[in-house]
XYZ file of N, CA, C and O in Angstrom:
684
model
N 31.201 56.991 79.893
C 30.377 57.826 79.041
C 28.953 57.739 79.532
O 28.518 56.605 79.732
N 27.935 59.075 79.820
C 27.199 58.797 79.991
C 26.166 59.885 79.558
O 26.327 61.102 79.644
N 24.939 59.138 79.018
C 23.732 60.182 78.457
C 22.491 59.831 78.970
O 22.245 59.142 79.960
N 21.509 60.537 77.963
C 20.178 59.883 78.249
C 19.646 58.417 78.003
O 18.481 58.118 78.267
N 20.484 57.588 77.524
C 20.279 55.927 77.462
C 20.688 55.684 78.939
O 19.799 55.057 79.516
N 21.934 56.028 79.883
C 22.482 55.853 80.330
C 23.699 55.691 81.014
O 23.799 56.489 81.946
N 24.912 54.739 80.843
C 26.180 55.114 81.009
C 26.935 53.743 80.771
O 26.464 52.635 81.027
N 28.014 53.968 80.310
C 29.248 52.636 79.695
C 30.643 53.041 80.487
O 30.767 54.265 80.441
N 31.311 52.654 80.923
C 32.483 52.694 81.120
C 33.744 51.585 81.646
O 33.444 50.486 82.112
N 34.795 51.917 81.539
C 36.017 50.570 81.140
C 36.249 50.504 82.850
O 36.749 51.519 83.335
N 36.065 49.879 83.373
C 35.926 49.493 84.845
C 37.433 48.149 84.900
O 37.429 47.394 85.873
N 38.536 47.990 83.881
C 39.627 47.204 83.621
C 40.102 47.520 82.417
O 39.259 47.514 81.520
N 41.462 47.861 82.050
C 42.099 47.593 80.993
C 43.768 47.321 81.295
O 44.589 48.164 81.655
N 43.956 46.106 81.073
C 44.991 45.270 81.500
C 46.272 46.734 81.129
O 46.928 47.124 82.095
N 46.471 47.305 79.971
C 47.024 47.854 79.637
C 47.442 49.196 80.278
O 48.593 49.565 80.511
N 46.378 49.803 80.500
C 46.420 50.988 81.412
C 46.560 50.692 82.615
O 46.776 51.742 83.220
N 46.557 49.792 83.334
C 46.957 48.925 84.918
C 48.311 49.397 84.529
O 48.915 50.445 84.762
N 48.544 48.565 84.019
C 50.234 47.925 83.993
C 51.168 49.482 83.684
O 52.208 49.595 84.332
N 50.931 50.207 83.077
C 51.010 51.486 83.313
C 51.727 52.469 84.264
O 52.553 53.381 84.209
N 50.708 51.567 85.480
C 49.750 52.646 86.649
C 50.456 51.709 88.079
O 50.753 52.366 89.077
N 50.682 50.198 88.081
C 50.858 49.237 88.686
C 51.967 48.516 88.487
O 51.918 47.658 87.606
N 53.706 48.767 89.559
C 54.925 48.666 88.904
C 54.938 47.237 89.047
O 56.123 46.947 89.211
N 54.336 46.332 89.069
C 54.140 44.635 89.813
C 53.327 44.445 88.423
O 52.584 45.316 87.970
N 53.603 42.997 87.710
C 52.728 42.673 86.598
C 51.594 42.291 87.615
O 52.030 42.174 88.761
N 50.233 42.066 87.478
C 48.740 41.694 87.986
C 48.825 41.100 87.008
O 49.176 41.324 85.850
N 48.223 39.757 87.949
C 47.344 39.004 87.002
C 46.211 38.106 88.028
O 46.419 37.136 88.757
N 44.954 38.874 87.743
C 43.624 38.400 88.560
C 43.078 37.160 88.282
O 42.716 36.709 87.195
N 43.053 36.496 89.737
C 42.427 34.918 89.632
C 41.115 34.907 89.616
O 40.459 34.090 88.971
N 40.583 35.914 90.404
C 39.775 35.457 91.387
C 38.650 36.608 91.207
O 39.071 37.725 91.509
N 37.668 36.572 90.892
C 36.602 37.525 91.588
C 35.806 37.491 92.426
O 35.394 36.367 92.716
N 35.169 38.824 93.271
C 34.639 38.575 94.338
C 33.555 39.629 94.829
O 33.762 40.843 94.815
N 32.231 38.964 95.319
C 31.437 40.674 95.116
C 30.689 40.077 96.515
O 30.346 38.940 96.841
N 30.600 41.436 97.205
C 29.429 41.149 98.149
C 29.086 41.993 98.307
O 29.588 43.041 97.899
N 27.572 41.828 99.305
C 26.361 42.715 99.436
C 26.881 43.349 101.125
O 27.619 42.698 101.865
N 26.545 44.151 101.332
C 26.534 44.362 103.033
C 25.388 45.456 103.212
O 25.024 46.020 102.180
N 24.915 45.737 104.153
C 24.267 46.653 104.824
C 24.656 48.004 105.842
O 25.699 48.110 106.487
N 23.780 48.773 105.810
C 24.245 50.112 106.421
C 25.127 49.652 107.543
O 24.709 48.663 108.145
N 26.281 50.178 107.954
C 27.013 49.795 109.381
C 27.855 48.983 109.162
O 28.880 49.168 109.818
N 27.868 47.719 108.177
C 28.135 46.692 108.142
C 30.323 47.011 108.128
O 30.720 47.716 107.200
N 30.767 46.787 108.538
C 31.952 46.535 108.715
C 33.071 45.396 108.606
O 33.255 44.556 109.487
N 33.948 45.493 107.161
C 33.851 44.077 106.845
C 35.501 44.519 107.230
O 35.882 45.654 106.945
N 36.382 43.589 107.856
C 37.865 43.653 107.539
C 38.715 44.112 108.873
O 37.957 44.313 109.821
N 39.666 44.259 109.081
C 40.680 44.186 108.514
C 41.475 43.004 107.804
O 42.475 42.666 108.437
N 41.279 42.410 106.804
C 41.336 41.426 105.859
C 42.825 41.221 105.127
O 43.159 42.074 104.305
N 43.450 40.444 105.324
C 44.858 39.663 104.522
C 44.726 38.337 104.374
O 43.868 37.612 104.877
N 45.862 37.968 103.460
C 46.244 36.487 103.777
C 47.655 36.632 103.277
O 48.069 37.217 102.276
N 48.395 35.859 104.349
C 50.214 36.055 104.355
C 50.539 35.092 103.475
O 49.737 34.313 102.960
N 51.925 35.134 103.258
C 52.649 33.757 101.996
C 52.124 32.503 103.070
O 51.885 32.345 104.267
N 52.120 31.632 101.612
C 52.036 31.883 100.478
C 51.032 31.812 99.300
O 51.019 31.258 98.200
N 49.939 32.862 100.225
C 49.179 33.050 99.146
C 48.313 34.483 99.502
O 47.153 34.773 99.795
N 49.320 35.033 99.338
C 48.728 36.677 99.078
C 48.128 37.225 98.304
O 48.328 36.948 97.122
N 46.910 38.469 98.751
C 46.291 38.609 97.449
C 46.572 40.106 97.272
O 46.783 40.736 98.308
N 46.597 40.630 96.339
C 46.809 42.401 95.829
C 44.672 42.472 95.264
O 44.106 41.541 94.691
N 44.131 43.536 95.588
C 43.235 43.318 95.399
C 42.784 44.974 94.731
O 43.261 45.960 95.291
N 41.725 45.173 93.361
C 41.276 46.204 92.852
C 39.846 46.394 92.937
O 39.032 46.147 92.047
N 39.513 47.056 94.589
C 37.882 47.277 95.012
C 37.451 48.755 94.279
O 38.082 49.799 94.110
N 35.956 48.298 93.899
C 35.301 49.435 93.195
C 33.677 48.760 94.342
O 33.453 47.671 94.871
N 33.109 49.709 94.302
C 31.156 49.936 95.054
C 30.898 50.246 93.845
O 31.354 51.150 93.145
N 29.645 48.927 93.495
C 28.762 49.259 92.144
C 27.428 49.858 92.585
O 26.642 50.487 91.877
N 27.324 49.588 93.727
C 26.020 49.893 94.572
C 26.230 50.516 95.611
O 27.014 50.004 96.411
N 25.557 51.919 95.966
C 25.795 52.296 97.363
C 27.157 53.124 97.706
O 27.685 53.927 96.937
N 27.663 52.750 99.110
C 28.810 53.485 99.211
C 29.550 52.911 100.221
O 28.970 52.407 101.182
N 30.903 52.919 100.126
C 31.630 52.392 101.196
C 32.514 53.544 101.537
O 32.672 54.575 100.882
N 33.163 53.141 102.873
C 34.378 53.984 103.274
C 35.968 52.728 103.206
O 36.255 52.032 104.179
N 36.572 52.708 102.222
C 37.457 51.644 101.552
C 38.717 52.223 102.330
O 39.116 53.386 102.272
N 39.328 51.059 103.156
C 40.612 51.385 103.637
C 41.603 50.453 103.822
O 41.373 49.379 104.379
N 42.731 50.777 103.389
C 43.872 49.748 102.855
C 45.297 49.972 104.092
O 45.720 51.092 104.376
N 45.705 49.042 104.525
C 46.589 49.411 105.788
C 47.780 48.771 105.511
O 47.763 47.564 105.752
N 48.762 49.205 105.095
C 50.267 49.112 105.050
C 50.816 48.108 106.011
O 50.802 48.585 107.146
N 51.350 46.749 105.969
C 51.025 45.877 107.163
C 52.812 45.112 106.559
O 53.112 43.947 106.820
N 53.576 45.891 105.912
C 55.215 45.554 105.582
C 55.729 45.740 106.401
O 55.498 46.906 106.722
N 56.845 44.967 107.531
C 57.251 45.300 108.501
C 58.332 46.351 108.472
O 58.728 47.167 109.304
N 58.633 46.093 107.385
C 60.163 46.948 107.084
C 60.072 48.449 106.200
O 60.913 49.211 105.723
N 58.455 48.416 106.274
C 57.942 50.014 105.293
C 58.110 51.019 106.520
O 58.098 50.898 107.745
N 58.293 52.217 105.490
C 58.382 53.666 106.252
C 56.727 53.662 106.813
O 56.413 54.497 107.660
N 56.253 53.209 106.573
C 54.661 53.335 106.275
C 54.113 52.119 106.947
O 52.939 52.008 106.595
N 54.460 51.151 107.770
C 53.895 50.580 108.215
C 52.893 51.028 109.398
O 53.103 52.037 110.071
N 51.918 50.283 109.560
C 51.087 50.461 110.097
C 50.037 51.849 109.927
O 49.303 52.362 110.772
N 50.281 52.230 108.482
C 49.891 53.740 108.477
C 48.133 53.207 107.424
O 48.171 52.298 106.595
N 47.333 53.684 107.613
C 46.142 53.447 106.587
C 45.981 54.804 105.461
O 46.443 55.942 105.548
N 45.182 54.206 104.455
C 44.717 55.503 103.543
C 43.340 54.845 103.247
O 43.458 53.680 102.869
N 41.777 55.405 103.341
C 40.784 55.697 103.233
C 40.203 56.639 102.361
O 40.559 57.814 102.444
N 39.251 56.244 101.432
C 38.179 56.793 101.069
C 36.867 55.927 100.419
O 36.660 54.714 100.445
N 36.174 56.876 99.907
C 34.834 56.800 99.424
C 35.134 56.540 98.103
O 35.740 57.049 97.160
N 34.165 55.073 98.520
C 34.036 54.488 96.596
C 32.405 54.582 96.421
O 32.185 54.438 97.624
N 31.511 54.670 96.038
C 30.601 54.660 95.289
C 30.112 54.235 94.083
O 30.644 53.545 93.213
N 28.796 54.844 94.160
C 27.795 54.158 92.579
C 28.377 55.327 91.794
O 28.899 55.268 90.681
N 28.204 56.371 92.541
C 28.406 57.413 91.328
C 29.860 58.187 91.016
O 29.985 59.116 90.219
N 30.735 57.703 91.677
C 32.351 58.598 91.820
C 32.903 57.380 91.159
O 34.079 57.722 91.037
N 32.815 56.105 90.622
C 33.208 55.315 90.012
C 34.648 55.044 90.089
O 35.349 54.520 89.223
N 35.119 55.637 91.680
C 36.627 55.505 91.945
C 36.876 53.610 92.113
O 36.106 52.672 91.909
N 38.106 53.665 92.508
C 38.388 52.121 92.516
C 39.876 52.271 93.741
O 40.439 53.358 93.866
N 40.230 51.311 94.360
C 41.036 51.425 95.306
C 42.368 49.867 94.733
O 42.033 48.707 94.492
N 43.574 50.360 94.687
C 43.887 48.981 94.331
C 45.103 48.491 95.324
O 46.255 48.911 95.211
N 44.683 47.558 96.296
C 45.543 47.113 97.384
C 46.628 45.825 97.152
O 46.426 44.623 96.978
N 47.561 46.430 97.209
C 48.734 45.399 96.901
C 48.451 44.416 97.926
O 47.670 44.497 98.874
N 49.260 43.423 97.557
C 50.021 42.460 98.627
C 50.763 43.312 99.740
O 51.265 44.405 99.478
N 50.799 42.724 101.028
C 51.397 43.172 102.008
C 50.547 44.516 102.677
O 51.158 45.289 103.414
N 49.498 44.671 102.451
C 48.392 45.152 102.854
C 47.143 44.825 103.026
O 46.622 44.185 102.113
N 46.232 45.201 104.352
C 44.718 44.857 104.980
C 44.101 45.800 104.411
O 44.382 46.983 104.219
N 42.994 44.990 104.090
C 41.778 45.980 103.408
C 40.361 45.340 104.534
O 40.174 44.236 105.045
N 39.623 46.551 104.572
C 38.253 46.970 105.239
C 37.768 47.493 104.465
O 38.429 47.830 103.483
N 36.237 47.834 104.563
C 35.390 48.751 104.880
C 34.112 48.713 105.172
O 33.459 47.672 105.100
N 33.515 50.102 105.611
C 32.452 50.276 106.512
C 31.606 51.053 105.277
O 31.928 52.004 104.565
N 30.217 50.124 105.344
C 29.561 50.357 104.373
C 28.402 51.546 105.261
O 27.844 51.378 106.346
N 28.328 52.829 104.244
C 27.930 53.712 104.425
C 26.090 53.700 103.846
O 25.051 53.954 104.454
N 26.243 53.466 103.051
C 24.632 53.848 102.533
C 23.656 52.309 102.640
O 24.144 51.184 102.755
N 22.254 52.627 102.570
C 21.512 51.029 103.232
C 21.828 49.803 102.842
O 21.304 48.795 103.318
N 22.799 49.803 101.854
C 22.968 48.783 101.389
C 24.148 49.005 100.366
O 24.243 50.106 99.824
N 25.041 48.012 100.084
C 26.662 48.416 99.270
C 26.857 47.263 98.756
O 26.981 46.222 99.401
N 26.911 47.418 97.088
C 27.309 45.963 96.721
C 29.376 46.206 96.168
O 29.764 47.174 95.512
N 29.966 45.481 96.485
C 31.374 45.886 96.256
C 31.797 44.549 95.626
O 31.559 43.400 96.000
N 32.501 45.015 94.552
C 33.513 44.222 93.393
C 35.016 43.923 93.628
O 35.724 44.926 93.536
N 35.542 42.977 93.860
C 36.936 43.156 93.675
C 37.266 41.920 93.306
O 36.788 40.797 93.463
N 38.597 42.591 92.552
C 39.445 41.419 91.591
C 40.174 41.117 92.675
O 40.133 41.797 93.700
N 41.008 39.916 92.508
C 41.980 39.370 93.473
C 43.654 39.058 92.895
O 43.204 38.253 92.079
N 44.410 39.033 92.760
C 45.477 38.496 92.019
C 45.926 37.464 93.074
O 47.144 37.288 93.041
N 45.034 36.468 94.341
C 45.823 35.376 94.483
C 44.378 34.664 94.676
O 43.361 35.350 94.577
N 44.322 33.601 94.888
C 43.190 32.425 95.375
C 42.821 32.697 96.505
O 43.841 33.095 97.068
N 41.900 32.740 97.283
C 41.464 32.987 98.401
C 42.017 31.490 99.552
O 41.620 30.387 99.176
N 42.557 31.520 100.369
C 42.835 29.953 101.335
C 42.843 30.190 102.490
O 43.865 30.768 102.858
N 41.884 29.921 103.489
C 41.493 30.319 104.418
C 42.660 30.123 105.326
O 42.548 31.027 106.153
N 43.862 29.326 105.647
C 44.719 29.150 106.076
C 45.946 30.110 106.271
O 46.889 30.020 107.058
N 45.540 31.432 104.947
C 47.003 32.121 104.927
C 46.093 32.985 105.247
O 46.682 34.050 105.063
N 44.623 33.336 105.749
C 43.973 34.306 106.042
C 43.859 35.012 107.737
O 43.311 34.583 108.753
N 44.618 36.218 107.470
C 44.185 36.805 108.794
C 43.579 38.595 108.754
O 43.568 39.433 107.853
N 43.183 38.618 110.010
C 42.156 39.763 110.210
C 43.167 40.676 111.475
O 43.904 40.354 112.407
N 42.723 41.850 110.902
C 43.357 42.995 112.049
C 42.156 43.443 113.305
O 40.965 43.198 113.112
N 42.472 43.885 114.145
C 41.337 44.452 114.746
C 40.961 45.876 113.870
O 41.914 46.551 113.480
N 39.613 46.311 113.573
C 38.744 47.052 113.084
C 39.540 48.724 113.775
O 39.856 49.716 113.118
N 39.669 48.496 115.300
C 39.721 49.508 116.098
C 41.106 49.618 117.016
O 41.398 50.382 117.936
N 41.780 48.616 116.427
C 43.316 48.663 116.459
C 43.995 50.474 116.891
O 44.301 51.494 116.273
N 43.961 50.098 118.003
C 45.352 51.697 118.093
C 46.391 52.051 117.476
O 46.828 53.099 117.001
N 46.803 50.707 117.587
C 48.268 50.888 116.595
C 48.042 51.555 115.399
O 48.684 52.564 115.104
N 46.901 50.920 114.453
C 46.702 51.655 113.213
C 45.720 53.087 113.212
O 45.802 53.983 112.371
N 44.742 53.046 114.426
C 44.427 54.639 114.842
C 43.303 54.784 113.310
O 43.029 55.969 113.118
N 42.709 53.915 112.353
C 41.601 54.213 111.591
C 40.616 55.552 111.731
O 39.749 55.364 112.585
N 40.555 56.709 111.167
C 39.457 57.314 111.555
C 38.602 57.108 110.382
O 38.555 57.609 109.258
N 37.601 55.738 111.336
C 36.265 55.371 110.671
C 35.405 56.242 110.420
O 35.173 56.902 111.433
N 34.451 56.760 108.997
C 33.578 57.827 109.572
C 31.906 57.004 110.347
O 30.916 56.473 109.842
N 32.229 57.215 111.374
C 31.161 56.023 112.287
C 30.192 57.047 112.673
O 29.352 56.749 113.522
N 30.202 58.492 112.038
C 28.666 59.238 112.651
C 27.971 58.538 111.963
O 27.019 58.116 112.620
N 27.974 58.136 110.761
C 26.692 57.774 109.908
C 25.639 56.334 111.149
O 24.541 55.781 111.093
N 26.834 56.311 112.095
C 25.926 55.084 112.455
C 25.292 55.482 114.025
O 25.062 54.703 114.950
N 25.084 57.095 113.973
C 24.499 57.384 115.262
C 24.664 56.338 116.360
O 23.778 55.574 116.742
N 25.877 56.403 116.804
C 25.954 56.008 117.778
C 25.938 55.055 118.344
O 26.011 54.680 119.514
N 25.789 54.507 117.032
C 25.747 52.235 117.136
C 26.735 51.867 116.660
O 27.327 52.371 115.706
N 27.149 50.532 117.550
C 28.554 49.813 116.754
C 28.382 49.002 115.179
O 27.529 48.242 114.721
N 29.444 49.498 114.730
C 29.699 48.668 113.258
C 28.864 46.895 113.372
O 28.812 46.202 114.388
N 28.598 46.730 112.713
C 28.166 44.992 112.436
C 29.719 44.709 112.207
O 30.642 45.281 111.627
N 29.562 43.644 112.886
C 30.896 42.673 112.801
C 30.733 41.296 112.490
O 29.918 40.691 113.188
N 31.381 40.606 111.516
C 31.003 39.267 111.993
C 32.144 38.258 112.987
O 33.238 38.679 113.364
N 31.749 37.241 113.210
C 32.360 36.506 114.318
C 33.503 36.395 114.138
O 34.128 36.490 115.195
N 34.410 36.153 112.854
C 36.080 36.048 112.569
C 36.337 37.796 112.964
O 37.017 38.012 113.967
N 35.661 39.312 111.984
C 36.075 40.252 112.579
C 36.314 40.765 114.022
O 37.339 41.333 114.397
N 34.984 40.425 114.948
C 35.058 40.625 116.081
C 36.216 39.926 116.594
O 37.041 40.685 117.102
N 36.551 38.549 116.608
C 37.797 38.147 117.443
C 39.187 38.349 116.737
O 40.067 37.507 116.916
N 39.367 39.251 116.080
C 40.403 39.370 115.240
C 41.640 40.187 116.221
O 41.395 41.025 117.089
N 43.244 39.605 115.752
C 44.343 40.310 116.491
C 44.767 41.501 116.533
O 44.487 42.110 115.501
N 45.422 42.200 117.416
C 46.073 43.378 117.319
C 46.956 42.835 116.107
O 47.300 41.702 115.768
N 47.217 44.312 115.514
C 48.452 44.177 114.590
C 49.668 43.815 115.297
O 50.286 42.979 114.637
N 50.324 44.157 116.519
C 51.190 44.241 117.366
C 51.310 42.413 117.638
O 52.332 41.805 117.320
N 50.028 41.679 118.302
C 49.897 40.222 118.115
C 50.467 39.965 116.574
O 51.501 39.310 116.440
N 50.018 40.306 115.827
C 50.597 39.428 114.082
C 51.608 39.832 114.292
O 52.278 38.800 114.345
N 52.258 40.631 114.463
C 53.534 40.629 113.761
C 54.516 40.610 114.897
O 55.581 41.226 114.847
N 54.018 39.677 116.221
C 54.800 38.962 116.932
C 54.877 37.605 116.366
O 55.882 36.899 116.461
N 54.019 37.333 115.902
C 53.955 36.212 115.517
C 54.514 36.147 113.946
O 54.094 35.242 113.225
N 55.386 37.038 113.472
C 55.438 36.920 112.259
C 54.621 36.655 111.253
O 54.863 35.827 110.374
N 53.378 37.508 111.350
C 52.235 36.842 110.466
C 51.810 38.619 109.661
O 50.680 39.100 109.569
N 52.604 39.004 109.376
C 52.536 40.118 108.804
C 53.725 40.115 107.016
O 54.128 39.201 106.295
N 53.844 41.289 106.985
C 55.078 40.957 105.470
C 56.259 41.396 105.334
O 56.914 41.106 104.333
């Protein structure tokens, strides 16, 4: 709802999830960070046994939010779906288990929210490559005239999907 005071709205209701979401959720964990124009966070999992299903919303700014199908045995593996979350489209993206989540923060600055439904453990945590063929991402990377995404040091050395799931480190 929103007027001249401002604006209110239900950003969770366990009820309307469950609805919407054929898996009961139940969120451990919250998690928010800041990034900057370019900034490129992900391809982000963690395998059993401690997977997380995750519900990203941008309270600030704008991202390009993309979730990658990473089930070995899906029609849909290796396939991504992308879009734009924002301050003002108040969309939300909600990534099961058995899927990598990214994104490439679009406007000078992006603050992003997400619930978690497992504990974070750096041990069951792995990263896809950003620019992976296999998964074929079309990043929208004009915004960054012509400069590479910010990466940090775990993204940059991160595996082909093709590596994980030789290694059985996929779902």
């Amino acid at each position: 709802y929103s007027d001249s005071r401002g604006l209110f709205y239900e950003s969770w209701n366990k009820k309307r999830y469950d609805n919407c979401i054929p898996e009961k959720i139940e969120f451990v964990q919250d998690n928010q960070s800041e990034s900057n124009l370019g900034v490129l966070r992900g391809l982000h999992y963690q395998i059993e046994p401690c997977p997380q299903g995750k519900l990203v919303r941008c309270i600030k700014g704008s991202i390009f939010d993309v979730a990658v199908d990473i089930r070995k045995n899906s029609s849909t593996f290796s396939k991504w779906v992308g879009l734009e979350l924002n301050e003002n489209n108040k969309k939300q993206l909600w990534i099961p288990k058995g899927f990598a989540h990214g994104f490439l923060t679009l406007a000078k600055s992006a603050e992003v929210l997400y619930k978690a439904s497992g504990f974070w453990d750096k041990s069951c945590e792995r990263t896809i490559q950003w620019d992976d063929p296999t998964v074929n991402i079309e990043w929208p990377l004009e915004i960054l005239e012509d400069k590479y995404p910010l990466l940090s040091e775990k993204d940059s050395n991160a595996d082909s999907l093709k590596e994980l799931a030789k290694r059985n480190e996929v779902f």
